[in-house]
Amino acid sequence: MKAMEKMDRKKKAGIRGWRQRLMVFLLCLLPLMFAATGTALAAEATLAWDPSTGSVAGYKLYYGLAS
């Protein structure tokens, strides 16, 4: 019976160690994920167009950060 109790304790300790390693891994991965999203969301856009040869009266130009 004592051998079974020892095995149960070792098994529980092994599970606990596995969970701790997983938590440490996830906690180390979390800042990397946040850092990656900041650079992924940053973007630069360059726009170009050919000017109209006709009259441009009546056109409206909208600009700003909203889309």
Backbone as JSON Lines, residues from 0, in Angstrom:
{"i":0,"aa":"M","n":[0.82,-1.19,0.0],"ca":[0.0,0.0,0.0],"c":[0.86,1.26,0.0]}
{"i":1,"aa":"K","n":[1.99,1.2,0.72],"ca":[2.86,2.37,0.77],"c":[3.46,2.66,-0.6]}
{"i":2,"aa":"A","n":[3.73,1.62,-1.36],"ca":[4.3,1.81,-2.69],"c":[3.31,2.57,-3.58]}
{"i":3,"aa":"M","n":[2.03,2.26,-3.45],"ca":[1.0,2.95,-4.23],"c":[0.91,4.42,-3.82]}
{"i":4,"aa":"E","n":[1.01,4.68,-2.52],"ca":[0.96,6.06,-2.03],"c":[2.15,6.86,-2.57]}
{"i":5,"aa":"K","n":[3.32,6.24,-2.59],"ca":[4.51,6.91,-3.12],"c":[4.34,7.21,-4.6]}
{"i":6,"aa":"M","n":[3.77,6.25,-5.34],"ca":[3.55,6.48,-6.77],"c":[2.56,7.62,-7.0]}
{"i":7,"aa":"D","n":[1.5,7.65,-6.18],"ca":[0.52,8.73,-6.32],"c":[1.15,10.08,-6.04]}
{"i":8,"aa":"R","n":[1.99,10.15,-5.0],"ca":[2.66,11.42,-4.68],"c":[3.59,11.85,-5.81]}
{"i":9,"aa":"K","n":[4.34,10.89,-6.37],"ca":[5.25,11.21,-7.47],"c":[4.46,11.67,-8.7]}
{"i":10,"aa":"K","n":[3.35,11.01,-8.95],"ca":[2.53,11.37,-10.1],"c":[1.96,12.78,-9.93]}
{"i":11,"aa":"K","n":[1.48,13.11,-8.74],"ca":[0.96,14.45,-8.47],"c":[2.05,15.49,-8.59]}
{"i":12,"aa":"A","n":[3.24,15.17,-8.11],"ca":[4.36,16.12,-8.2],"c":[4.75,16.32,-9.66]}
{"i":13,"aa":"G","n":[4.68,15.27,-10.46],"ca":[4.99,15.39,-11.89],"c":[3.99,16.26,-12.61]}
{"i":14,"aa":"I","n":[2.71,16.12,-12.28],"ca":[1.67,16.94,-12.89],"c":[1.85,18.39,-12.47]}
{"i":15,"aa":"R","n":[2.16,18.61,-11.21],"ca":[2.36,19.97,-10.71],"c":[3.55,20.62,-11.42]}
{"i":16,"aa":"G","n":[4.63,19.87,-11.62],"ca":[5.8,20.39,-12.32],"c":[5.5,20.72,-13.77]}
{"i":17,"aa":"W","n":[4.69,19.89,-14.41],"ca":[4.29,20.13,-15.79],"c":[3.46,21.4,-15.9]}
{"i":18,"aa":"R","n":[2.55,21.59,-14.96],"ca":[1.73,22.81,-14.97],"c":[2.58,24.05,-14.74]}
{"i":19,"aa":"Q","n":[3.55,23.94,-13.85],"ca":[4.42,25.09,-13.59],"c":[5.23,25.45,-14.83]}
{"i":20,"aa":"R","n":[5.76,24.45,-15.51],"ca":[6.52,24.72,-16.73],"c":[5.64,25.35,-17.81]}
{"i":21,"aa":"L","n":[4.41,24.88,-17.9],"ca":[3.48,25.45,-18.88],"c":[3.18,26.91,-18.54]}
{"i":22,"aa":"M","n":[2.95,27.21,-17.28],"ca":[2.65,28.58,-16.86],"c":[3.84,29.5,-17.13]}
{"i":23,"aa":"V","n":[5.04,29.05,-16.83],"ca":[6.23,29.86,-17.08],"c":[6.38,30.11,-18.58]}
{"i":24,"aa":"F","n":[6.15,29.09,-19.38],"ca":[6.24,29.24,-20.83],"c":[5.22,30.26,-21.33]}
{"i":25,"aa":"L","n":[3.98,30.15,-20.87],"ca":[2.94,31.08,-21.31],"c":[3.21,32.5,-20.84]}
{"i":26,"aa":"L","n":[3.73,32.65,-19.64],"ca":[4.04,33.98,-19.14],"c":[5.2,34.61,-19.91]}
{"i":27,"aa":"C","n":[6.12,33.8,-20.38],"ca":[7.21,34.32,-21.21],"c":[6.72,34.64,-22.62]}
{"i":28,"aa":"L","n":[5.75,33.89,-23.1],"ca":[5.23,34.09,-24.44],"c":[4.31,35.31,-24.53]}
{"i":29,"aa":"L","n":[3.64,35.63,-23.45],"ca":[2.66,36.73,-23.45],"c":[3.27,38.08,-23.85]}
{"i":30,"aa":"P","n":[4.38,38.52,-23.27],"ca":[4.95,39.81,-23.7],"c":[5.38,39.81,-25.16]}
{"i":31,"aa":"L","n":[5.84,38.67,-25.65],"ca":[6.23,38.59,-27.06],"c":[5.02,38.77,-27.97]}
{"i":32,"aa":"M","n":[3.9,38.22,-27.57],"ca":[2.68,38.37,-28.38],"c":[2.23,39.82,-28.41]}
{"i":33,"aa":"F","n":[2.3,40.5,-27.27],"ca":[1.91,41.91,-27.24],"c":[2.88,42.77,-28.04]}
{"i":34,"aa":"A","n":[4.14,42.46,-27.99],"ca":[5.13,43.22,-28.76],"c":[4.92,43.02,-30.26]}
{"i":35,"aa":"A","n":[4.57,41.82,-30.65],"ca":[4.36,41.53,-32.07],"c":[3.12,42.23,-32.61]}
{"i":36,"aa":"T","n":[2.08,42.36,-31.8],"ca":[0.86,43.01,-32.3],"c":[1.08,44.5,-32.49]}
{"i":37,"aa":"G","n":[1.92,45.12,-31.7],"ca":[2.19,46.55,-31.88],"c":[2.86,46.84,-33.2]}
{"i":38,"aa":"T","n":[3.79,46.01,-33.58],"ca":[4.47,46.24,-34.86],"c":[3.61,45.78,-36.02]}
{"i":39,"aa":"A","n":[2.76,44.81,-35.8],"ca":[1.9,44.34,-36.88],"c":[0.83,45.36,-37.22]}
{"i":40,"aa":"L","n":[0.38,46.13,-36.25],"ca":[-0.67,47.1,-36.5],"c":[-0.13,48.4,-37.1]}
{"i":41,"aa":"A","n":[1.14,48.66,-36.9],"ca":[1.73,49.88,-37.45],"c":[1.92,49.69,-38.95]}
{"i":42,"aa":"A","n":[1.55,50.71,-39.7],"ca":[1.68,50.61,-41.16],"c":[1.94,51.98,-41.75]}
{"i":43,"aa":"E","n":[2.45,51.97,-42.94],"ca":[2.69,53.21,-43.67],"c":[2.07,53.05,-45.05]}
{"i":44,"aa":"A","n":[1.4,54.08,-45.5],"ca":[0.77,54.04,-46.82],"c":[1.23,55.24,-47.63]}
{"i":45,"aa":"T","n":[1.59,55.0,-48.86],"ca":[1.96,56.06,-49.79],"c":[0.95,56.06,-50.92]}
{"i":46,"aa":"L","n":[0.32,57.19,-51.15],"ca":[-0.69,57.3,-52.2],"c":[-0.17,58.17,-53.32]}
{"i":47,"aa":"A","n":[-0.56,57.84,-54.52],"ca":[-0.18,58.64,-55.69],"c":[-1.34,58.62,-56.68]}
{"i":48,"aa":"W","n":[-1.46,59.67,-57.46],"ca":[-2.5,59.74,-58.48],"c":[-2.08,60.69,-59.58]}
{"i":49,"aa":"D","n":[-2.72,60.53,-60.69],"ca":[-2.5,61.44,-61.82],"c":[-3.54,62.55,-61.72]}
{"i":50,"aa":"P","n":[-3.13,63.8,-61.85],"ca":[-4.1,64.89,-61.74],"c":[-5.09,64.87,-62.9]}
{"i":51,"aa":"S","n":[-6.3,65.3,-62.59],"ca":[-7.35,65.36,-63.6],"c":[-7.05,66.48,-64.59]}
{"i":52,"aa":"T","n":[-7.29,66.22,-65.86],"ca":[-7.04,67.25,-66.88],"c":[-8.24,68.18,-67.04]}
{"i":53,"aa":"G","n":[-9.41,67.75,-66.59],"ca":[-10.61,68.58,-66.72],"c":[-10.82,69.44,-65.49]}
{"i":54,"aa":"S","n":[-11.97,70.06,-65.44],"ca":[-12.33,70.91,-64.31],"c":[-12.57,70.05,-63.06]}
{"i":55,"aa":"V","n":[-12.03,70.47,-61.95],"ca":[-12.2,69.72,-60.7],"c":[-13.19,70.42,-59.77]}
{"i":56,"aa":"A","n":[-13.92,71.37,-60.27],"ca":[-14.9,72.07,-59.44],"c":[-16.0,71.1,-59.02]}
{"i":57,"aa":"G","n":[-16.38,71.17,-57.76],"ca":[-17.46,70.32,-57.26],"c":[-16.99,69.06,-56.56]}
{"i":58,"aa":"Y","n":[-15.73,68.7,-56.67],"ca":[-15.21,67.54,-55.96],"c":[-15.02,67.88,-54.49]}
{"i":59,"aa":"K","n":[-15.2,66.89,-53.62],"ca":[-14.99,67.08,-52.19],"c":[-13.79,66.23,-51.78]}
{"i":60,"aa":"L","n":[-12.96,66.81,-50.97],"ca":[-11.77,66.11,-50.49],"c":[-11.95,65.86,-49.0]}
{"i":61,"aa":"Y","n":[-11.9,64.6,-48.6],"ca":[-12.02,64.21,-47.2],"c":[-10.67,63.69,-46.73]}
{"i":62,"aa":"Y","n":[-10.29,64.07,-45.53],"ca":[-9.03,63.57,-44.98],"c":[-9.17,63.46,-43.47]}
{"i":63,"aa":"G","n":[-8.31,62.67,-42.88],"ca":[-8.32,62.48,-41.44],"c":[-7.97,61.04,-41.09]}
{"i":64,"aa":"L","n":[-8.15,60.71,-39.82],"ca":[-7.79,59.37,-39.34],"c":[-8.95,58.4,-39.44]}
{"i":65,"aa":"A","n":[-10.17,58.88,-39.53],"ca":[-11.34,58.0,-39.6],"c":[-11.47,57.45,-41.02]}
{"i":66,"aa":"S","n":[-12.04,56.26,-41.11],"ca":[-12.23,55.68,-42.44],"c":[-13.71,55.58,-42.77]}
